[in-house]
């Protein structure tokens, strides 16, 4: 079945440093979604990308969808302690079932 | 607006006991429904997926089962819990290719 891999698995950064997580699929995706899960919480939807090469921004967060629609990235500029959590990408397979990436856990040290 | 209710929030059950976790959705009809399990510090493992009443897709062989007796009700069950069933269980719903909404989750500890 479809698999969505994310790297890195963990990332520890000093507050103010940048952070990037990458999402890769072996198949072409119809769209890609990004979620954030705070420690002890549930995943919360951040954004959806649909078009090839699409770039969207939410304040310090920049989301990108690859030209071939097989990969995506989330970049956070100047991390803050409030950015702590696990970031997941997700994509629908050919049955519309939502498959989540393996996640990247971000820790930010003040 | 769409809401999703999942209960209980925490549960401690002895090995061999039965399990029933319930999830209900409001504010939408004919949603896709999901059960995920998350081990501590790990990713989301898809357990069951449903596109309609009585239609359940089991994603991994395991000690659990799921049922969808009503359009907006999804139930996760086990007849006899194992220690390895411990984890954080999340119910979610979405419509075709749209964003998913998650319940608050149930933290299950099997002792």
XYZ file of N, CA and C in Angstrom:
663
model
N 0.810 -1.197 0.000
C 0.000 0.000 0.000
C 0.847 1.252 0.000
N 0.180 2.349 -0.153
C 0.914 3.622 -0.206
C 1.586 3.908 1.130
N 2.815 4.402 1.061
C 3.529 4.796 2.263
C 4.027 6.219 2.106
N 4.003 6.924 3.218
C 4.482 8.295 3.237
C 5.551 8.395 4.318
N 6.760 8.667 3.900
C 7.885 8.712 4.829
C 8.229 10.147 5.157
N 8.638 10.352 6.400
C 9.047 11.682 6.831
C 10.433 11.617 7.442
N 11.211 12.644 7.197
C 12.502 12.801 7.852
C 12.703 14.249 8.264
N 13.419 14.483 9.357
C 13.951 13.467 10.280
C 12.864 12.953 11.211
N 13.202 11.949 11.993
C 12.249 11.434 12.965
C 12.182 12.366 14.174
N 13.338 12.902 14.548
C 13.421 13.837 15.669
C 14.290 15.025 15.262
N 14.006 16.170 15.865
C 14.835 17.342 15.652
C 14.815 18.178 16.918
N 16.010 18.442 17.444
C 16.126 19.320 18.592
C 16.803 20.599 18.123
N 16.207 21.744 18.391
C 16.772 23.016 17.958
C 16.776 24.002 19.115
N 17.655 24.985 18.990
C 17.673 26.090 19.950
C 16.612 27.084 19.495
N 15.941 27.676 20.432
C 14.930 28.673 20.080
C 15.544 29.736 19.170
N 14.847 30.061 18.092
C 15.366 31.029 17.136
C 15.961 30.384 15.887
N 16.324 29.111 15.993
C 16.844 28.398 14.811
C 15.681 27.977 13.911
N 16.029 27.685 12.665
C 15.017 27.225 11.723
C 14.870 25.704 11.800
N 13.747 25.215 11.277
C 13.446 23.782 11.299
C 12.741 23.399 9.997
N 13.114 22.241 9.462
C 12.444 21.740 8.263
C 12.178 20.247 8.403
N 10.996 19.825 8.011
C 10.662 18.410 7.927
C 10.236 18.097 6.507
N 10.624 16.903 6.041
C 10.387 16.515 4.665
C 9.500 15.280 4.604
N 8.658 15.267 3.596
C 7.701 14.187 3.423
C 7.874 13.636 2.009
N 7.996 12.310 1.890
C 8.230 11.703 0.574
C 7.308 10.521 0.334
N 6.811 10.453 -0.901
C 5.948 9.354 -1.299
C 6.511 8.687 -2.552
N 6.267 7.398 -2.678
C 6.720 6.685 -3.878
C 5.742 6.869 -5.033
N 4.546 7.364 -4.726
C 3.527 7.559 -5.760
C 3.135 9.032 -5.837
N 2.572 9.414 -6.954
C 2.096 10.780 -7.125
C 0.867 11.010 -6.246
N 0.858 12.132 -5.559
C -0.212 12.432 -4.613
C -1.213 13.413 -5.208
N -2.481 13.231 -4.883
C -3.496 14.184 -5.334
C -3.396 15.473 -4.520
N -3.093 15.335 -3.252
C -2.855 16.494 -2.411
C -2.016 16.063 -1.216
N -1.585 17.027 -0.420
C -0.832 16.717 0.787
C -1.357 17.624 1.894
N -1.509 17.053 3.069
C -1.971 17.810 4.217
C -0.890 17.777 5.297
N -0.887 18.814 6.133
C 0.038 18.877 7.265
C -0.744 19.087 8.553
N -0.290 18.377 9.595
C -0.923 18.429 10.907
C 0.139 18.655 11.973
N -0.313 19.245 13.102
C 0.568 19.405 14.254
C -0.105 18.755 15.457
N 0.679 17.977 16.197
C 0.191 17.354 17.411
C 1.040 17.829 18.579
N 0.422 18.591 19.468
C 1.134 19.030 20.662
C 1.278 17.848 21.610
N 2.273 17.855 22.483
C 2.444 16.750 23.443
C 1.175 16.514 24.243
N 0.711 15.276 24.262
C -0.496 14.922 24.998
C -1.793 15.245 24.269
N -1.697 15.849 23.096
C -2.903 16.250 22.372
C -3.180 15.394 21.160
N -4.102 15.869 20.335
C -4.447 15.156 19.122
C -3.985 15.976 17.923
N -3.793 15.338 16.772
C -3.358 16.082 15.583
C -4.391 17.130 15.175
N -3.885 18.284 14.789
C -4.727 19.382 14.340
C -4.281 19.797 12.951
N -5.223 19.940 12.059
C -4.957 20.283 10.670
C -4.322 21.675 10.573
N -3.268 21.768 9.744
C -2.623 23.049 9.506
C -2.974 23.590 8.115
N -2.767 22.746 7.091
C -2.910 23.259 5.739
C -3.016 22.105 4.744
N -3.530 22.409 3.565
C -3.572 21.440 2.487
C -2.974 22.071 1.229
N -2.159 21.307 0.514
C -1.578 21.740 -0.757
C -2.108 20.828 -1.844
N -2.428 21.417 -2.987
C -3.054 20.655 -4.058
C -2.271 20.736 -5.373
N -1.742 21.897 -5.660
C -1.130 22.121 -6.974
C 0.362 21.791 -6.965
N 0.847 21.321 -8.094
C 2.265 21.058 -8.278
C 3.069 22.332 -8.041
N 4.104 22.239 -7.189
C 4.955 23.392 -6.925
C 4.348 24.434 -6.009
N 3.204 24.133 -5.428
C 2.502 25.124 -4.609
C 3.290 25.454 -3.348
N 3.267 26.723 -2.971
C 3.888 27.202 -1.742
C 2.856 28.026 -0.975
N 2.700 27.690 0.304
C 1.782 28.451 1.147
C 2.491 28.840 2.431
N 2.110 29.982 2.968
C 2.728 30.454 4.208
C 1.671 30.731 5.263
N 2.041 30.394 6.488
C 1.233 30.740 7.651
C 2.211 31.328 8.667
N 2.298 32.634 8.718
C 3.215 33.324 9.629
C 4.629 32.785 9.434
N 5.212 32.104 10.402
C 6.587 31.615 10.296
C 6.661 30.241 9.617
N 5.536 29.673 9.219
C 5.523 28.351 8.608
C 5.371 28.476 7.099
N 6.236 27.751 6.362
C 6.165 27.722 4.907
C 6.007 26.274 4.466
N 4.983 26.027 3.669
C 4.680 24.696 3.179
C 4.900 24.665 1.676
N 5.499 23.553 1.220
C 5.797 23.446 -0.202
C 5.409 22.066 -0.714
N 4.845 22.023 -1.919
C 4.488 20.774 -2.583
C 5.399 20.643 -3.787
N 6.037 19.495 -3.952
C 7.001 19.311 -5.020
C 6.383 19.360 -6.408
N 7.226 19.635 -7.385
C 6.758 19.742 -8.760
C 6.142 18.436 -9.249
N 6.716 17.326 -8.829
C 6.207 16.012 -9.243
C 5.090 15.514 -8.336
N 4.726 16.301 -7.336
C 3.673 15.946 -6.367
C 3.975 14.622 -5.670
N 5.264 14.398 -5.385
C 5.647 13.202 -4.638
C 6.320 13.568 -3.321
N 6.574 14.844 -3.101
C 7.216 15.232 -1.858
C 6.716 16.603 -1.417
N 6.938 16.860 -0.142
C 6.486 18.126 0.436
C 7.403 18.471 1.606
N 7.403 19.737 1.970
C 8.209 20.153 3.113
C 7.467 21.199 3.929
N 7.824 21.223 5.204
C 7.330 22.252 6.130
C 8.555 22.903 6.753
N 8.658 24.199 6.625
C 9.792 24.943 7.164
C 9.277 25.944 8.184
N 9.893 25.939 9.357
C 9.559 26.927 10.378
C 10.752 27.852 10.558
N 10.510 29.134 10.420
C 11.563 30.140 10.588
C 11.585 30.615 12.035
N 12.765 30.703 12.590
C 12.936 31.235 13.955
C 11.998 30.554 14.935
N 12.263 29.296 15.213
C 11.380 28.508 16.071
C 11.183 29.143 17.441
N 10.010 28.863 17.987
C 9.665 29.299 19.340
C 9.266 28.061 20.141
N 9.242 28.200 21.453
C 8.896 27.040 22.293
C 7.474 26.563 22.017
N 6.637 27.434 21.520
C 5.261 27.046 21.189
C 5.187 26.153 19.952
N 6.303 26.023 19.219
C 6.323 25.159 18.038
C 6.550 23.699 18.397
N 6.837 23.422 19.660
C 7.100 22.046 20.099
C 5.916 21.146 19.774
N 6.226 19.954 19.269
C 5.184 19.003 18.947
C 5.656 18.066 17.858
N 4.745 17.247 17.370
C 5.044 16.346 16.261
C 4.281 16.813 15.037
N 4.996 16.916 13.929
C 4.410 17.380 12.682
C 4.242 16.196 11.737
N 3.031 16.040 11.237
C 2.711 14.943 10.328
C 2.276 15.485 8.977
N 2.715 14.820 7.924
C 2.097 15.030 6.624
C 1.106 13.883 6.421
N 0.160 14.087 5.522
C -0.837 13.052 5.248
C -1.309 13.188 3.813
N -1.638 12.053 3.226
C -2.117 12.062 1.844
C -3.138 10.955 1.669
N -4.045 11.171 0.736
C -5.070 10.172 0.453
C -4.543 9.167 -0.558
N -4.837 7.892 -0.310
C -4.446 6.885 -1.301
C -5.527 6.786 -2.384
N -5.436 5.793 -3.245
C -6.361 5.720 -4.375
C -7.773 5.303 -3.979
N -7.988 5.035 -2.675
C -9.346 4.772 -2.187
C -9.836 5.929 -1.317
N -9.129 7.051 -1.356
C -9.436 8.246 -0.560
C -9.153 8.070 0.928
N -8.496 6.989 1.278
C -8.148 6.763 2.678
C -6.945 7.636 3.039
N -7.015 8.317 4.182
C -5.961 9.235 4.577
C -4.825 8.477 5.262
N -3.650 8.562 4.669
C -2.461 7.888 5.198
C -1.536 8.948 5.778
N -1.109 8.742 7.022
C -0.234 9.705 7.676
C 1.226 9.304 7.532
N 2.065 10.310 7.440
C 3.495 10.094 7.463
C 3.929 9.658 8.844
N 5.195 9.303 8.942
C 5.746 8.784 10.191
C 5.952 9.866 11.243
N 5.902 11.118 10.850
C 5.979 12.217 11.800
C 7.385 12.657 12.129
N 7.530 13.928 12.447
C 8.795 14.489 12.934
C 8.515 15.177 14.257
N 9.229 14.726 15.289
C 9.039 15.327 16.610
C 10.031 16.458 16.785
N 9.495 17.650 17.041
C 10.331 18.843 17.210
C 10.401 19.230 18.682
N 11.627 19.385 19.168
C 11.854 19.902 20.518
C 12.615 21.205 20.393
N 12.162 22.235 21.078
C 12.796 23.549 21.017
C 13.300 23.903 22.406
N 14.593 24.171 22.506
C 15.189 24.533 23.788
C 15.301 26.051 23.895
N 14.851 26.607 25.035
C 14.885 28.073 25.192
C 16.302 28.602 25.356
N -21.406 23.399 12.991
C -20.000 23.053 12.794
C -19.778 21.577 13.125
N -18.693 21.050 12.567
C -18.396 19.648 12.782
C -17.718 19.440 14.124
N -18.169 18.438 14.845
C -17.504 18.061 16.088
C -17.405 16.550 16.151
N -16.442 16.097 16.889
C -16.236 14.671 17.051
C -16.008 14.386 18.528
N -16.742 13.437 19.041
C -16.673 13.090 20.448
C -16.099 11.695 20.596
N -15.158 11.582 21.494
C -14.519 10.298 21.727
C -14.395 10.116 23.236
N -14.776 8.965 23.716
C -14.665 8.707 25.138
C -14.398 7.231 25.421
N -13.820 6.894 26.606
C -13.367 7.841 27.630
C -12.011 8.444 27.282
N -11.552 9.400 28.033
C -10.262 10.034 27.793
C -9.118 9.132 28.255
N -9.303 8.463 29.350
C -8.300 7.521 29.849
C -8.992 6.257 30.316
N -8.258 5.168 30.219
C -8.829 3.875 30.581
C -7.710 2.939 31.024
N -7.906 2.292 32.158
C -6.974 1.269 32.623
C -7.751 -0.028 32.717
N -7.298 -1.025 31.972
C -8.023 -2.285 31.891
C -7.072 -3.452 32.151
N -7.553 -4.499 32.818
C -6.697 -5.675 33.023
C -6.600 -6.507 31.746
N -5.496 -7.212 31.627
C -5.312 -8.150 30.513
C -6.472 -9.140 30.499
N -6.989 -9.399 29.300
C -8.075 -10.357 29.159
C -9.462 -9.759 29.267
N -9.548 -8.503 29.639
C -10.866 -7.867 29.756
C -11.301 -7.340 28.392
N -12.619 -7.101 28.211
C -13.096 -6.556 26.930
C -12.892 -5.054 26.856
N -13.014 -4.549 25.635
C -12.832 -3.111 25.400
C -13.929 -2.607 24.471
N -14.406 -1.409 24.751
C -15.306 -0.740 23.826
C -15.048 0.752 23.902
N -14.562 1.315 22.804
C -14.348 2.757 22.692
C -15.324 3.286 21.653
N -15.960 4.397 21.990
C -16.973 4.934 21.092
C -16.594 6.313 20.573
N -16.970 6.550 19.344
C -16.691 7.817 18.684
C -17.954 8.230 17.934
N -18.382 9.476 18.130
C -19.533 9.967 17.390
C -19.188 11.308 16.752
N -19.781 11.537 15.614
C -19.520 12.738 14.832
C -20.805 13.534 14.692
N -20.676 14.852 14.757
C -21.833 15.733 14.564
C -21.518 16.764 13.491
N -22.556 17.228 12.829
C -22.384 18.328 11.891
C -21.976 17.930 10.495
N -22.001 16.645 10.191
C -21.683 16.183 8.847
C -22.405 14.863 8.620
N -22.534 14.482 7.376
C -23.174 13.197 7.068
C -22.268 12.385 6.157
N -22.410 11.070 6.269
C -21.632 10.132 5.468
C -20.122 10.424 5.505
N -19.575 10.607 6.701
C -18.137 10.873 6.771
C -17.321 9.590 6.604
N -16.069 9.738 6.179
C -15.108 8.651 6.325
C -14.691 8.641 7.789
N -14.606 7.466 8.378
C -14.247 7.363 9.787
C -13.001 6.501 9.949
N -12.167 6.888 10.889
C -10.895 6.217 11.099
C -10.690 5.922 12.585
N -9.984 4.816 12.849
C -9.390 4.550 14.158
C -7.879 4.419 13.949
N -7.132 5.245 14.711
C -5.676 5.165 14.700
C -5.192 4.793 16.103
N -4.010 4.177 16.150
C -3.352 3.937 17.428
C -1.966 4.560 17.355
N -1.578 5.162 18.472
C -0.281 5.818 18.540
C 0.452 5.353 19.784
N 1.580 4.685 19.576
C 2.434 4.323 20.707
C 3.176 5.581 21.155
N 3.653 5.575 22.375
C 4.303 6.757 22.948
C 5.446 7.229 22.060
N 5.376 8.502 21.654
C 6.429 9.088 20.847
C 6.524 8.564 19.430
N 5.495 7.901 18.988
C 5.552 7.296 17.649
C 4.487 7.893 16.731
N 4.392 7.328 15.521
C 3.454 7.828 14.528
C 2.054 7.273 14.691
N 1.209 7.576 13.723
C -0.193 7.167 13.737
C -0.351 5.902 12.897
N -0.739 4.834 13.571
C -0.966 3.578 12.864
C -2.451 3.452 12.565
N -2.814 3.368 11.298
C -4.211 3.227 10.916
C -4.681 1.816 11.227
N -5.741 1.726 12.029
C -6.287 0.427 12.421
C -7.493 0.051 11.551
N -8.461 0.960 11.465
C -9.691 0.690 10.732
C -10.134 1.934 9.981
N -10.793 1.693 8.866
C -11.272 2.755 8.004
C -12.662 2.365 7.545
N -13.577 3.348 7.557
C -14.949 3.054 7.155
C -15.484 4.168 6.258
N -16.108 3.776 5.145
C -16.705 4.756 4.227
C -18.212 4.790 4.352
N -18.784 3.887 5.140
C -20.235 3.876 5.295
C -20.668 2.861 6.340
N -21.955 2.877 6.649
C -22.510 1.963 7.661
C -22.181 0.523 7.296
N -21.630 -0.190 8.259
C -21.319 -1.595 8.054
C -20.128 -1.876 7.163
N -19.479 -0.838 6.650
C -18.328 -1.021 5.758
C -17.050 -0.693 6.516
N -16.321 -1.742 6.862
C -15.112 -1.575 7.663
C -13.940 -2.213 6.936
N -12.857 -1.467 6.842
C -11.620 -1.991 6.278
C -10.613 -2.121 7.408
N -10.108 -3.337 7.613
C -9.116 -3.576 8.655
C -7.738 -3.456 8.042
N -6.922 -2.602 8.616
C -5.633 -2.299 8.004
C -4.504 -3.203 8.471
N -4.589 -3.674 9.684
C -3.530 -4.545 10.204
C -4.172 -5.673 11.003
N -3.620 -6.880 10.880
C -4.161 -7.983 11.686
C -3.883 -7.718 13.157
N -4.893 -7.949 13.992
C -4.709 -7.595 15.384
C -5.834 -8.167 16.222
N -5.795 -7.783 17.483
C -6.733 -8.268 18.479
C -7.964 -7.378 18.578
N -8.146 -6.472 17.650
C -9.210 -5.486 17.742
C -10.190 -5.636 16.585
N -11.393 -5.094 16.774
C -12.386 -5.048 15.714
C -13.087 -3.705 15.774
N -13.760 -3.363 14.699
C -14.483 -2.097 14.651
C -15.853 -2.329 14.050
N -16.788 -1.453 14.439
C -18.135 -1.528 13.878
C -18.658 -0.123 13.661
N -19.545 -0.006 12.704
C -20.187 1.283 12.399
C -21.688 1.015 12.300
N -22.354 1.007 13.435
C -23.784 0.697 13.441
C -24.657 1.834 12.907
N -24.152 3.059 12.987
C -24.873 4.227 12.456
C -23.904 5.082 11.650
N -24.459 5.960 10.852
C -23.628 6.758 9.937
C -22.518 7.506 10.656
N -22.815 8.030 11.849
C -21.853 8.891 12.528
C -21.360 8.288 13.837
N -21.357 6.970 13.914
C -20.906 6.278 15.114
C -19.916 5.200 14.722
N -18.759 5.216 15.405
C -17.697 4.262 15.101
C -17.206 3.692 16.419
N -17.178 2.370 16.510
C -16.856 1.717 17.774
C -15.658 0.796 17.590
N -14.728 0.894 18.506
C -13.542 0.022 18.518
C -13.690 -0.955 19.671
N -13.501 -2.251 19.399
C -13.748 -3.265 20.416
C -12.648 -4.302 20.461
N -12.618 -4.962 21.605
C -11.790 -6.153 21.753
C -12.484 -7.082 22.733
N -12.378 -8.377 22.471
C -12.978 -9.344 23.392
C -12.050 -9.603 24.572
N -10.731 -9.617 24.288
C -9.749 -9.883 25.347
C -8.515 -9.032 25.086
N -8.282 -8.065 25.922
C -7.163 -7.160 25.742
C -5.825 -7.838 26.047
N -4.814 -7.420 25.279
C -3.437 -7.849 25.504
C -2.627 -6.664 26.002
N -1.506 -6.932 26.630
C -0.637 -5.843 27.077
C -0.246 -4.943 25.906
N -0.031 -5.563 24.750
C 0.410 -4.819 23.566
C -0.679 -3.916 22.996
N -1.898 -4.001 23.512
C -2.979 -3.121 23.050
C -2.902 -1.739 23.697
N -2.026 -1.574 24.656
C -1.868 -0.254 25.288
C -1.446 0.777 24.253
N -1.961 1.997 24.426
C -1.587 3.061 23.494
C -2.604 4.170 23.528
N -2.392 5.118 22.639
C -3.267 6.273 22.514
C -4.120 6.049 21.277
N -5.438 5.933 21.457
C -6.349 5.631 20.364
C -7.067 6.904 19.935
N -7.020 7.140 18.652
C -7.599 8.360 18.096
C -8.634 8.017 17.041
N -9.789 8.637 17.166
C -10.833 8.536 16.160
C -10.769 9.802 15.295
N -11.029 9.673 14.026
C -10.990 10.834 13.135
C -12.045 10.682 12.053
N -12.416 11.820 11.479
C -13.337 11.771 10.346
C -12.923 12.798 9.301
N -13.288 12.519 8.064
C -13.120 13.521 7.014
C -14.103 13.222 5.895
N -14.202 14.161 4.978
C -14.945 13.932 3.740
C -13.909 13.766 2.638
N -14.305 13.279 1.540
C -13.422 12.921 0.432
C -12.316 13.954 0.215
N -11.077 13.560 0.389
C -9.856 14.342 0.154
C -9.743 15.607 1.007
N -10.665 15.790 1.957
C -10.625 17.004 2.780
C -9.875 16.736 4.084
N -9.671 17.790 4.863
C -8.943 17.677 6.117
C -9.649 16.743 7.084
N -8.863 16.139 7.960
C -9.390 15.247 8.972
C -9.502 15.970 10.305
N -10.550 15.615 11.050
C -10.763 16.147 12.386
C -10.641 14.984 13.363
N -9.875 15.207 14.413
C -9.606 14.154 15.383
C -10.378 14.374 16.679
N -10.729 13.257 17.306
C -11.238 13.310 18.661
C -10.101 13.577 19.637
N -10.450 13.722 20.899
C -9.442 14.051 21.912
C -8.539 12.869 22.235
N -8.959 11.673 21.842
C -8.135 10.499 22.068
C -8.454 9.791 23.369
N -8.155 8.500 23.397
C -8.299 7.681 24.601
C -6.956 7.050 24.905
N -6.469 7.323 26.099
C -5.190 6.715 26.507
C -5.504 5.433 27.240
N -5.215 4.299 26.605
C -5.514 2.981 27.161
C -4.258 2.361 27.729
N -4.353 1.945 28.969
C -3.268 1.195 29.611
C -3.819 -0.163 29.995
N -3.197 -1.199 29.480
C -3.584 -2.569 29.820
C -2.585 -3.082 30.856
N -3.107 -3.516 31.990
C -2.219 -3.923 33.094
C -2.372 -5.405 33.422
